[in-house]
Coordinates of C-alpha atoms in Angstrom, one line a residue:
Chain A
X1342 CA -41.6 -25.0 -22.4
X1343 CA -40.3 -22.4 -24.7
X1344 CA -42.9 -19.6 -23.0
X1345 CA -41.7 -20.3 -19.6
X1346 CA -38.1 -19.6 -20.8
X1347 CA -39.0 -16.5 -22.6
X1348 CA -40.9 -15.2 -19.8
X1349 CA -37.9 -15.9 -17.7
X1350 CA -35.5 -14.4 -20.2
X1351 CA -37.6 -11.3 -20.0
X1352 CA -38.2 -11.0 -16.4
X1353 CA -36.6 -7.5 -14.9
X1354 CA -34.2 -9.6 -12.5
X1355 CA -32.2 -11.0 -16.2
X1356 CA -31.6 -7.2 -16.1
X1357 CA -30.9 -6.2 -12.5
X1358 CA -29.7 -9.3 -11.1
X1359 CA -26.2 -9.6 -12.7
X1360 CA -25.2 -6.2 -11.2
X1361 CA -27.3 -7.0 -7.8
X1362 CA -25.3 -10.1 -7.3
X1363 CA -21.9 -8.7 -8.4
X1364 CA -22.3 -5.7 -5.8
X1365 CA -23.4 -8.3 -3.3
X1366 CA -20.3 -10.9 -3.8
X1367 CA -17.8 -8.1 -4.7
X1368 CA -18.5 -5.4 -2.4
X1369 CA -21.1 -6.1 0.7
X1370 CA -19.8 -9.6 1.2
X1371 CA -16.1 -8.5 1.7
X1372 CA -16.9 -5.4 3.4
X1373 CA -19.0 -7.7 6.2
X1374 CA -15.9 -10.1 6.0
X1375 CA -13.4 -7.5 6.7
X1376 CA -15.4 -6.7 9.8
X1377 CA -15.3 -10.2 10.8
X1378 CA -11.8 -10.9 10.0
X1379 CA -10.6 -7.9 12.7
X1380 CA -11.7 -9.8 15.4
X1381 CA -9.7 -12.9 14.4
X1382 CA -6.2 -14.0 14.1
X1383 CA -6.1 -15.6 10.9
X1384 CA -3.3 -16.3 8.0
X1385 CA -3.9 -17.2 4.3
X1386 CA -1.3 -20.6 4.9
X1387 CA -3.1 -22.0 7.9
X1388 CA -6.4 -21.0 7.0
X1389 CA -7.5 -21.3 11.1
X1390 CA -8.9 -18.5 12.9
X1391 CA -8.4 -17.7 16.4
X1392 CA -10.8 -15.3 18.2
X1393 CA -9.1 -12.0 19.6
X1394 CA -11.7 -9.7 20.2
X1395 CA -10.8 -6.3 20.0
X1396 CA -6.9 -7.1 20.5
X1397 CA -6.3 -6.1 16.8
X1398 CA -7.7 -2.5 17.2
X1399 CA -6.2 -2.0 20.4
X1400 CA -3.0 -3.2 19.1
X1401 CA -3.5 -0.9 16.0
X1402 CA -4.7 1.9 18.2
X1403 CA -1.1 1.6 20.3
X1404 CA 1.2 1.0 17.7
X1405 CA 3.3 4.2 17.2
X1406 CA 3.5 3.3 13.2
X1407 CA -0.1 4.0 13.1
X1408 CA 0.0 7.0 14.7
X1409 CA 2.7 8.1 12.3
X1410 CA 0.5 6.8 9.4
X1411 CA -2.5 8.7 11.0
X1412 CA -0.7 12.2 11.8
X1413 CA 0.5 11.9 8.0
X1414 CA -2.8 11.3 6.7
X1415 CA -3.8 14.6 8.8
X1416 CA -1.1 16.6 7.0
X1417 CA -1.9 15.0 3.5
X1418 CA -5.3 16.2 4.0
X1419 CA -4.3 19.7 5.6
X1420 CA -1.8 20.5 2.8
X1421 CA -4.2 19.1 -0.2
X1422 CA -7.4 20.3 0.4
X1423 CA -6.7 23.8 0.5
X1424 CA -4.6 23.3 -2.6
X1425 CA -6.6 21.1 -4.5
X1426 CA -10.2 23.0 -3.7
X1427 CA -8.8 26.4 -3.7
X1428 CA -6.2 26.5 -6.8
X1429 CA -8.9 24.7 -9.1
X1430 CA -11.5 27.3 -7.9
X1431 CA -9.5 30.4 -8.8
X1432 CA -8.6 28.8 -12.2
X1433 CA -12.3 28.0 -13.0
X1434 CA -13.4 31.6 -12.2
X1435 CA -10.6 33.0 -14.2
X1436 CA -11.3 30.5 -17.1
X1437 CA -15.0 31.3 -17.5
X1438 CA -13.8 34.9 -17.8
X1439 CA -11.3 34.2 -21.0
X1440 CA -13.4 35.9 -23.7
X1441 CA -11.9 33.6 -26.5
X1442 CA -13.5 30.5 -26.0
X1443 CA -11.7 28.0 -28.1
X1444 CA -8.4 29.2 -26.6
X1445 CA -10.0 28.8 -23.1
X1446 CA -10.7 25.2 -24.4
X1447 CA -7.2 24.8 -24.8
X1448 CA -6.2 25.8 -21.3
X1449 CA -8.6 23.6 -19.9
X1450 CA -7.1 20.7 -22.2
X1451 CA -3.5 21.5 -21.1
X1452 CA -4.6 22.3 -17.3
X1453 CA -6.9 18.6 -17.0
X1454 CA -3.8 16.4 -19.0
X1455 CA -1.9 15.2 -16.0
X1456 CA -5.2 14.2 -14.3
X1457 CA -5.8 11.3 -17.1
X1458 CA -2.6 9.7 -15.9
X1459 CA -2.2 7.0 -13.4
X1460 CA -0.4 7.7 -10.1
X1461 CA 2.2 5.4 -11.1
X1462 CA 3.2 7.2 -14.2
X1463 CA 3.3 10.6 -12.5
X1464 CA 5.4 9.4 -9.6
X1465 CA 7.9 7.9 -12.1
X1466 CA 7.6 11.2 -14.0
X1467 CA 8.4 13.0 -11.3
X1468 CA 10.9 10.5 -9.5
X1469 CA 13.2 11.7 -12.4
X1470 CA 12.6 15.3 -11.8
X1471 CA 13.3 15.0 -8.3
X1472 CA 16.6 12.8 -8.9
X1473 CA 19.3 14.7 -6.6
X1474 CA 22.3 14.4 -9.0
X1475 CA 21.0 15.1 -12.4
X1476 CA 17.2 15.8 -11.9
X1477 CA 15.6 18.9 -13.7
X1478 CA 14.7 20.7 -10.3
X1479 CA 18.1 20.4 -8.6
X1480 CA 19.8 21.4 -12.0
X1481 CA 17.5 24.3 -12.3
X1482 CA 17.8 25.3 -8.7
X1483 CA 21.8 24.7 -9.2
X1484 CA 21.2 27.3 -12.1
X1485 CA 20.0 30.2 -9.5
X1486 CA 22.4 29.6 -6.8
X1487 CA 20.0 27.0 -5.0
X1488 CA 21.8 24.2 -2.8
X1489 CA 20.7 20.7 -4.2
X1490 CA 17.6 18.9 -2.2
X1491 CA 17.1 15.3 -1.6
X1492 CA 13.5 15.9 -2.3
X1493 CA 12.7 12.2 -1.8
X1494 CA 15.0 11.1 1.1
X1495 CA 15.2 14.0 3.2
X1496 CA 12.4 13.4 6.0
X1497 CA 11.7 16.7 6.3
X1498 CA 11.1 16.9 2.6
X1499 CA 9.7 13.4 1.2
X1500 CA 5.9 14.0 2.2
X1501 CA 6.0 17.3 0.7
X1502 CA 7.4 16.0 -2.3
X1503 CA 4.7 13.2 -2.3
X1504 CA 2.0 16.5 -2.2
X1505 CA 3.4 18.6 -5.2
X1506 CA 3.0 15.2 -7.0
X1507 CA -0.9 14.4 -5.6
X1508 CA -1.7 17.9 -6.5
X1509 CA -0.1 18.2 -9.8
X1510 CA -1.6 14.6 -10.9
X1511 CA -5.2 15.3 -9.5
X1512 CA -6.1 19.1 -9.1
X1513 CA -7.5 19.1 -12.9
X1514 CA -10.6 16.8 -11.8
X1515 CA -11.9 19.5 -9.4
X1516 CA -11.1 22.1 -12.1
X1517 CA -13.5 20.2 -14.5
X1518 CA -16.0 19.9 -11.4
X1519 CA -16.3 23.4 -11.2
X1520 CA -16.0 24.8 -14.7
X1521 CA -18.8 22.3 -14.8
X1522 CA -20.7 24.0 -12.4
X1523 CA -19.9 27.5 -13.7
X1524 CA -21.4 26.4 -16.6
X1525 CA -24.7 25.9 -15.3
X1526 CA -24.9 29.3 -13.6
X1527 CA -27.4 31.2 -15.4
X1528 CA -26.5 34.0 -17.5
X1529 CA -28.8 36.4 -16.6
X1530 CA -27.5 36.6 -12.7
X1531 CA -23.8 37.3 -13.8
X1532 CA -24.7 39.5 -16.6
X1533 CA -26.9 41.6 -14.4
X1534 CA -24.3 42.0 -11.8
X1535 CA -21.9 43.1 -14.0
X1536 CA -24.1 45.7 -15.6
X1537 CA -24.5 46.8 -12.0
X1538 CA -20.9 47.4 -11.7
X1539 CA -20.1 44.9 -9.4
X1540 CA -16.2 43.8 -9.9
X1541 CA -15.1 40.4 -11.3
X1542 CA -13.9 39.2 -7.5
X1543 CA -16.9 40.5 -5.8
X1544 CA -19.0 38.8 -8.0
X1545 CA -17.2 35.5 -7.9
X1546 CA -17.5 35.2 -4.4
X1547 CA -20.9 37.1 -3.9
X1548 CA -22.7 35.3 -6.9
X1549 CA -21.2 32.6 -8.4
X1550 CA -19.7 30.6 -5.2
X1551 CA -22.7 30.4 -3.4
X1552 CA -24.4 28.7 -6.8
X1553 CA -22.0 26.5 -7.1
X1554 CA -21.5 25.1 -3.6
X1555 CA -22.6 21.4 -4.2
X1556 CA -19.5 21.3 -6.7
X1557 CA -17.4 22.8 -3.6
X1558 CA -18.6 20.1 -1.4
X1559 CA -18.2 17.3 -4.0
X1560 CA -14.4 18.5 -4.7
X1561 CA -13.6 18.5 -1.1
X1562 CA -14.9 14.6 -1.3
X1563 CA -12.7 13.9 -4.5
X1564 CA -9.6 15.4 -2.5
X1565 CA -10.5 13.1 0.6
X1566 CA -10.7 10.1 -1.8
X1567 CA -7.2 10.9 -3.6
X1568 CA -5.4 11.2 0.0
X1569 CA -7.1 8.2 1.6
X1570 CA -7.3 6.0 -1.3
X1571 CA -5.2 6.8 -4.7
X1572 CA -2.3 8.9 -3.5
X1573 CA -0.9 5.2 -2.5
X1574 CA 0.3 4.6 -6.3
X1575 CA 2.7 7.8 -6.1
X1576 CA 3.5 6.9 -2.3
X1577 CA 4.6 3.5 -3.1
X1578 CA 6.6 4.4 -6.3
X1579 CA 8.4 7.4 -4.8
X1580 CA 9.1 6.7 -1.3
X1581 CA 7.6 3.5 -0.1
X1582 CA 6.2 5.4 2.6
X1583 CA 9.5 6.7 3.6
X1584 CA 12.2 7.4 4.8
X1585 CA 11.5 6.6 8.2
X1586 CA 7.8 6.3 7.4
X1587 CA 7.8 10.1 7.2
X1588 CA 5.5 10.1 4.0
X1589 CA 3.5 6.8 4.8
X1590 CA -0.5 7.1 5.2
X1591 CA -3.1 5.1 6.5
X1592 CA -3.8 2.7 3.5
X1593 CA 0.1 2.3 3.0
X1594 CA 0.3 1.2 6.9
X1595 CA -2.6 -1.2 5.9
X1596 CA -0.6 -2.7 2.7
X1597 CA 2.6 -3.2 5.0
X1598 CA 0.8 -5.0 7.6
X1599 CA -1.6 -7.1 5.6
X1600 CA 0.7 -7.6 2.6
X1601 CA 4.2 -7.3 3.6
X1602 CA 3.6 -9.0 6.9
X1603 CA 0.8 -10.8 6.5
X1604 CA -1.2 -10.0 9.6
X1605 CA -4.7 -10.2 7.8
X1606 CA -6.6 -9.6 11.4
X1607 CA -4.7 -6.5 12.2
X1608 CA -5.0 -5.4 8.4
X1609 CA -8.6 -6.1 8.7
X1610 CA -8.7 -4.0 11.7
X1611 CA -6.8 -0.9 10.0
X1612 CA -9.1 -1.3 6.8
X1613 CA -12.2 -0.9 9.5
X1614 CA -10.5 2.2 11.2
X1615 CA -9.8 3.7 7.7
X1616 CA -13.4 3.3 6.5
X1617 CA -14.8 4.8 9.6
X1618 CA -12.8 7.8 9.2
X1619 CA -13.9 8.0 5.4
X1620 CA -17.7 7.5 6.6
X1621 CA -17.0 9.9 9.6
X1622 CA -15.5 12.5 7.0
X1623 CA -18.3 12.0 4.6
X1624 CA -21.0 12.3 7.4
X1625 CA -19.6 15.5 8.6
X1626 CA -19.6 17.0 5.2
X1627 CA -23.2 16.0 4.7
X1628 CA -23.9 17.4 7.9
X1629 CA -22.2 20.8 6.6
X1630 CA -23.9 20.3 3.3
X1631 CA -27.3 20.3 4.6
X1632 CA -26.8 23.5 6.3
X1633 CA -24.6 25.4 3.7
X1634 CA -25.0 24.0 0.2
X1635 CA -27.5 25.6 -1.9
X1636 CA -29.0 22.8 -4.1
X1637 CA -31.1 24.7 -6.6
Chain B
X1058 CA -41.6 42.7 -19.7
X1059 CA -40.4 45.6 -21.8
X1060 CA -40.1 47.8 -18.9
X1061 CA -37.7 45.3 -17.0
X1062 CA -35.5 45.2 -20.2
X1063 CA -35.5 48.8 -20.2
X1064 CA -34.4 49.2 -16.5
X1065 CA -31.6 46.8 -17.0
X1066 CA -30.4 48.3 -20.1
X1067 CA -30.5 51.7 -19.0
X1068 CA -27.6 51.8 -16.5
X1069 CA -25.1 49.7 -19.3
X1070 CA -25.7 52.8 -21.8
X1071 CA -24.9 55.3 -19.6
X1072 CA -21.7 53.7 -18.3
X1073 CA -20.6 53.1 -21.8
X1074 CA -21.3 56.9 -22.4
X1075 CA -19.3 57.9 -19.3
X1076 CA -16.2 56.1 -19.8
X1077 CA -16.2 54.4 -23.4
X1078 CA -12.7 54.1 -23.9
X1079 CA -11.1 53.6 -20.5
X1080 CA -13.6 50.9 -19.9
X1081 CA -12.8 48.9 -23.1
X1082 CA -9.1 49.6 -22.6
X1083 CA -9.4 48.2 -19.2
X1084 CA -11.3 45.0 -20.4
X1085 CA -8.6 44.4 -23.0
X1086 CA -5.6 44.5 -20.2
X1087 CA -7.4 42.6 -17.9
X1088 CA -8.1 39.9 -20.8
X1089 CA -4.0 40.1 -21.5
X1090 CA -3.2 39.4 -18.1
X1091 CA -5.6 36.6 -17.7
X1092 CA -4.0 34.7 -21.0
X1093 CA -0.7 35.5 -19.7
X1094 CA -1.6 34.0 -16.5
X1095 CA -3.1 31.0 -18.2
X1096 CA -0.1 30.4 -20.6
X1097 CA 2.1 30.4 -17.3
X1098 CA -0.1 27.9 -15.3
X1099 CA -0.3 25.6 -18.8
X1100 CA 3.6 25.6 -19.4
X1101 CA 3.9 24.9 -15.7
X1102 CA 1.5 22.0 -15.7
X1103 CA 2.7 20.6 -18.9
X1104 CA 6.4 20.9 -18.3
X1105 CA 6.8 17.7 -16.4
X1106 CA 5.2 15.7 -19.5
X1107 CA 7.3 17.6 -21.6
X1108 CA 10.1 16.5 -19.7
X1109 CA 9.1 12.9 -19.5
X1110 CA 9.0 12.9 -23.7
X1111 CA 12.6 14.8 -24.2
X1112 CA 14.1 12.0 -21.5
X1113 CA 12.5 9.3 -23.4
X1114 CA 14.2 10.7 -26.9
X1115 CA 17.3 11.7 -25.4
X1116 CA 20.5 9.6 -26.5
X1117 CA 22.0 8.1 -22.9
X1118 CA 25.1 10.7 -22.9
X1119 CA 22.4 13.3 -22.8
X1120 CA 20.4 11.8 -20.1
X1121 CA 23.4 11.7 -17.4
X1122 CA 24.4 15.3 -18.3
X1123 CA 22.7 17.7 -16.0
X1124 CA 20.5 19.6 -18.4
X1125 CA 18.2 22.3 -18.9
X1126 CA 18.0 22.2 -22.7
X1127 CA 14.3 21.6 -23.9
X1128 CA 15.3 19.2 -26.6
X1129 CA 18.0 16.8 -27.0
X1130 CA 20.3 17.2 -29.6
X1131 CA 20.4 13.5 -32.0
X1132 CA 16.9 12.4 -30.7
X1133 CA 16.8 8.7 -30.9
X1134 CA 14.4 5.7 -30.3
X1135 CA 17.0 3.7 -28.7
X1136 CA 15.5 4.2 -25.3
X1137 CA 12.3 2.5 -26.3
X1138 CA 14.8 -0.7 -28.2
X1139 CA 16.5 -0.5 -24.4
X1140 CA 13.2 -0.5 -22.3
X1141 CA 12.0 -3.8 -24.4
X1142 CA 15.4 -5.5 -24.1
X1143 CA 15.5 -4.8 -20.0
X1144 CA 11.8 -5.4 -19.3
X1145 CA 8.7 -7.4 -21.0
X1146 CA 7.3 -3.9 -21.6
X1147 CA 5.1 -5.2 -24.9
X1148 CA 3.7 -7.9 -22.7
X1149 CA 3.0 -5.3 -20.0
X1150 CA 1.3 -3.0 -22.5
X1151 CA -0.9 -5.9 -23.6
X1152 CA -1.9 -7.0 -19.8
X1153 CA -3.1 -3.5 -19.7
X1154 CA -5.3 -3.4 -22.7
X1155 CA -6.8 -6.7 -21.7
X1156 CA -7.1 -6.0 -18.2
X1157 CA -8.7 -2.3 -18.9
X1158 CA -10.7 -3.4 -22.0
X1159 CA -12.2 -6.3 -19.9
X1160 CA -13.1 -4.4 -17.0
X1161 CA -14.7 -1.6 -19.1
X1162 CA -16.8 -4.3 -21.0
X1163 CA -17.9 -6.2 -17.9
X1164 CA -18.9 -3.3 -16.3
X1165 CA -21.0 -1.8 -19.2
X1166 CA -22.3 -5.5 -19.8
X1167 CA -23.6 -5.5 -15.8
X1168 CA -24.6 -1.9 -16.1
X1169 CA -26.4 -1.3 -19.4
X1170 CA -29.3 -3.6 -18.3
X1171 CA -29.2 -2.7 -14.9
X1172 CA -29.9 0.9 -15.6
X1173 CA -32.2 0.0 -18.3
X1174 CA -34.4 -2.0 -15.5
X1175 CA -34.0 0.5 -12.9
X1176 CA -35.5 3.3 -15.0
X1177 CA -37.8 1.9 -17.3
X1178 CA -38.9 -1.4 -15.9
X1179 CA -40.9 -1.7 -12.8
X1180 CA -41.1 -4.5 -10.5
X1181 CA -41.4 -5.4 -6.9
X1182 CA -38.2 -4.9 -5.1
X1183 CA -36.7 -2.6 -7.4
X1184 CA -35.9 0.0 -5.3
X1185 CA -34.2 -1.9 -2.5
X1186 CA -32.3 -3.7 -5.5
X1187 CA -31.3 0.0 -6.7
X1188 CA -30.2 0.8 -3.3
X1189 CA -28.3 -2.3 -3.0
X1190 CA -26.1 -1.4 -6.1
X1191 CA -25.8 2.3 -6.2
X1192 CA -25.2 2.2 -2.4
X1193 CA -21.6 0.4 -3.1
X1194 CA -20.5 3.8 -4.3
X1195 CA -20.3 5.0 -0.7
X1196 CA -18.0 1.9 0.2
X1197 CA -14.4 2.6 0.4
X1198 CA -12.6 -0.1 -1.6
X1199 CA -10.0 -0.7 1.3
X1200 CA -12.6 -2.3 3.3
X1201 CA -13.2 -4.9 0.6
X1202 CA -9.6 -5.6 -0.2
X1203 CA -8.3 -8.3 2.1
X1204 CA -11.5 -10.7 1.7
X1205 CA -11.5 -10.1 -2.0
X1206 CA -7.7 -11.0 -2.1
X1207 CA -8.4 -14.3 -0.4
X1208 CA -11.1 -15.5 -2.4
X1209 CA -9.1 -15.0 -5.2
X1210 CA -6.0 -16.8 -4.2
X1211 CA -8.2 -19.5 -2.8
X1212 CA -9.9 -20.4 -6.4
X1213 CA -6.7 -20.4 -7.9
X1214 CA -6.6 -16.8 -9.8
X1215 CA -3.7 -15.2 -7.8
X1216 CA -1.3 -14.2 -10.1
X1217 CA -3.6 -14.0 -13.3
X1218 CA -5.4 -11.5 -15.1
X1219 CA -8.9 -12.9 -14.6
X1220 CA -8.3 -12.5 -10.9
X1221 CA -7.8 -8.8 -11.4
X1222 CA -10.5 -8.0 -13.8
X1223 CA -13.7 -10.2 -12.2
X1224 CA -13.5 -8.4 -8.9
X1225 CA -13.2 -5.1 -10.4
X1226 CA -16.1 -5.5 -12.7
X1227 CA -18.2 -5.8 -9.6
X1228 CA -17.6 -2.1 -8.6
X1229 CA -19.9 -0.6 -10.8
X1230 CA -22.2 1.4 -8.8
X1231 CA -21.7 4.6 -10.4
X1232 CA -21.7 3.4 -14.1
X1233 CA -25.2 1.9 -12.9
X1234 CA -26.3 5.4 -11.4
X1235 CA -25.1 7.1 -14.8
X1236 CA -26.5 5.2 -17.5
X1237 CA -30.1 5.2 -15.1
X1238 CA -30.1 8.5 -15.3
X1239 CA -29.7 8.6 -19.0
X1240 CA -32.3 6.0 -19.8
X1241 CA -34.9 8.0 -17.5
X1242 CA -34.5 10.8 -19.3
X1243 CA -35.9 9.6 -22.7
X1244 CA -39.6 9.7 -23.2
X1245 CA -41.7 7.1 -22.0
X1246 CA -43.9 7.4 -24.9
X1247 CA -40.8 5.7 -27.0
X1248 CA -41.4 2.2 -25.1
X1249 CA -45.5 2.4 -25.0
X1250 CA -45.3 2.4 -29.0
X1251 CA -42.6 -0.4 -29.0
X1252 CA -44.7 -2.2 -26.1
X1253 CA -47.6 -2.1 -28.2
X1254 CA -45.8 -3.7 -31.2
X1255 CA -44.8 -6.5 -29.5
X1256 CA -41.3 -5.8 -28.8
X1257 CA -40.1 -7.7 -25.3
X1258 CA -37.7 -5.6 -22.9
X1259 CA -34.5 -6.8 -24.7
X1260 CA -35.2 -5.8 -27.8
X1261 CA -36.6 -2.3 -26.3
X1262 CA -33.3 -1.9 -24.6
X1263 CA -31.2 -2.9 -27.7
X1264 CA -32.9 -1.2 -30.5
X1265 CA -34.8 2.0 -29.0
X1266 CA -33.1 3.2 -25.7
X1267 CA -29.3 1.9 -26.2
X1268 CA -29.2 4.2 -29.7
X1269 CA -30.5 6.9 -27.7
X1270 CA -27.9 7.2 -24.9
X1271 CA -24.8 6.2 -27.0
X1272 CA -22.9 9.2 -25.6
X1273 CA -23.8 8.3 -22.2
X1274 CA -22.5 5.1 -22.9
X1275 CA -19.4 6.3 -24.6
X1276 CA -18.7 8.9 -21.5
X1277 CA -19.0 5.7 -18.9
X1278 CA -16.7 3.3 -21.4
X1279 CA -14.1 6.1 -21.4
X1280 CA -14.3 6.7 -17.8
X1281 CA -14.2 3.1 -17.1
X1282 CA -11.1 2.3 -19.4
X1283 CA -9.1 5.4 -17.9
X1284 CA -9.6 4.2 -14.4
X1285 CA -8.7 0.5 -15.2
X1286 CA -5.8 1.5 -17.1
X1287 CA -4.6 3.6 -13.9
X1288 CA -5.5 0.7 -11.1
X1289 CA -2.6 0.3 -9.0
X1290 CA -3.1 -1.1 -5.4
X1291 CA -5.4 -4.1 -6.8
X1292 CA -3.2 -5.7 -9.7
X1293 CA -0.1 -5.0 -7.5
X1294 CA -1.7 -7.1 -4.9
X1295 CA -2.8 -9.9 -7.2
X1296 CA 0.1 -10.0 -10.0
X1297 CA 3.3 -11.6 -9.0
X1298 CA 5.5 -12.8 -12.2
X1299 CA 7.2 -9.8 -13.9
X1300 CA 5.7 -11.3 -17.3
X1301 CA 2.2 -10.9 -15.9
X1302 CA 2.1 -7.3 -14.8
X1303 CA 0.3 -4.4 -16.3
X1304 CA 2.5 -1.4 -17.2
X1305 CA 1.3 0.4 -14.3
X1306 CA 2.9 -1.8 -11.7
X1307 CA 5.5 -2.8 -14.1
X1308 CA 6.6 0.8 -14.1
X1309 CA 7.2 0.5 -10.2
X1310 CA 9.4 -2.6 -10.7
X1311 CA 11.1 -0.8 -13.8
X1312 CA 12.1 1.9 -11.3
X1313 CA 13.1 0.5 -8.6
X1314 CA 15.2 -2.6 -10.2
X1315 CA 17.7 -0.2 -12.3
X1316 CA 21.0 0.1 -11.3
X1317 CA 21.9 3.4 -9.1
X1318 CA 21.5 6.2 -11.4
X1319 CA 19.2 4.5 -13.5
X1320 CA 17.9 3.8 -16.9
X1321 CA 16.1 7.1 -17.2
X1322 CA 15.8 7.2 -20.3
X1323 CA 14.3 3.5 -21.0
X1324 CA 12.3 4.1 -18.0
X1325 CA 10.7 7.5 -19.7
X1326 CA 10.0 5.7 -22.8
X1327 CA 8.2 3.1 -20.7
X1328 CA 6.5 5.8 -18.8
X1329 CA 5.6 8.0 -22.1
X1330 CA 3.8 4.4 -23.6
X1331 CA 2.0 4.1 -20.4
X1332 CA 0.6 7.6 -20.8
X1333 CA 0.1 7.8 -24.4
X1334 CA -3.3 5.5 -24.8
X1335 CA -4.8 7.4 -21.8
X1336 CA -3.9 10.8 -23.3
X1337 CA -4.9 10.2 -26.7
X1338 CA -8.3 8.6 -25.3
X1339 CA -8.7 11.8 -23.5
X1340 CA -8.1 14.2 -26.3
X1341 CA -10.7 12.1 -28.8
X1342 CA -13.2 11.7 -26.2
X1343 CA -12.8 15.0 -24.2
X1344 CA -16.5 15.9 -24.6
X1345 CA -17.9 12.7 -23.5
X1346 CA -15.2 12.6 -20.3
X1347 CA -16.2 16.3 -19.2
X1348 CA -20.0 15.4 -19.3
X1349 CA -19.2 12.0 -17.5
X1350 CA -17.3 14.4 -14.5
X1351 CA -19.8 17.0 -14.9
X1352 CA -22.5 14.8 -13.9
X1353 CA -21.0 13.0 -10.8
X1354 CA -19.9 16.7 -9.7
X1355 CA -23.3 18.3 -9.8
X1356 CA -25.1 15.6 -8.7

């Protein structure tokens, strides 16, 4: 009896089982349920389902608010991908050329600091900087003769204010990714180029950039995750998607449909659409990666 | 071998001979320009944090005055006292510690044995099981949100910290992946010897493998803690009562319930309290964090 227990305790499934079970219960089953839920009308209170087929998908795709959220998500991506990949890339190339390594590490520490904060903390800090009457930005602007801006309540400005916060809060992650990749570039390669008299910029573009392309690829993925997923913490605190939904995005739209209006079936359809977009972007990146990324 | 070294070294000697001083001067000026650019970039990056700290310590009359001065006259702790008076900030802080601590421990409790099994032990179905766990990394968490919410609500865990913690622990794919890589790097002979000595798999894991991958475990602990401390949407959906909230979602309540013109001093004091643990953790464990991010990046 004891021996049987001991054999069971030593079974590999005692090690791997809990993680496998957790993955099934908390990821795979909910994923399948969301897919199922999207074909039904269902409410938490009545707990009875009515089959609706593809109605929620049709309704969502025809909903002008969904179009706005989709367009905004596109704008977030179009603005943040070049910012969050380009600027950290330039910073990383410059940082590896700083000769004083200790000071270089201090720069890295400072530049990454906002990235350890949460989106709501970052958003609250900026909420104060954006304050139209006594906030720092308008005070600074006023002191050099600029008109005060309604950073968060001007419909043409609000989404850009959220973009500023998102960039500030998350560019450091991509910087770290690039620095780690550059640290793996063999020094004899860069040394040889330097001795050949290659300029620093040519060296960065022609030699280092191709060698770190897997990191570039990964930075693109982290940026897309920021926009489709994490940015909601900033949107909710800064603007609640407003004014007039001009800073809303797909996840915020889902949040409104599911948890403000409790249209679970409809929200499930939105979740499936978001996941489909994420999956297709990842797939497109993979295709791109297969052809252009150097893995070695 | 020596000929190639000469071939590489030769042009350098010529270059140095040809333009000794101007090259060095050029290199020095470019270093000065680099430092100037980085000091400006760091100042701009840190400024919003400085402004948060400044406001957190500013007396209330100073906050309502549009100012550009970097530090208030008569700095005070009054905003912290006011924050605790206005909202249950202390409770929010404890809730955040409980949620982040429990999620971190839970993820490690699942991922350490799983990572060990997927690297050191061999058994039927191992590859399929591994794919099932690590495959979760590709699933956007939005698609799990609604059913998990319904499940949590229907077993009576709505508005409880347990309801926030348990489902979050399940998203441990990356931790398993990372720890498996660390276990895999250990030499197999280490375990062979222990097996001959009659050590079972649990003892092999706890006394031989774990002490050798302590850095990787620390990296995952820090990363999980940061992630859990910063959770927003999920606790926002599950927690309802004011005194059940975590700091992240309490901040939103704080920011939106203040009177117009707001309690900016107390709000910034609360933001500082929310930022402090993660910033300190980052400063202390920077090496582990960087290694964790690096692995996730170069994969």
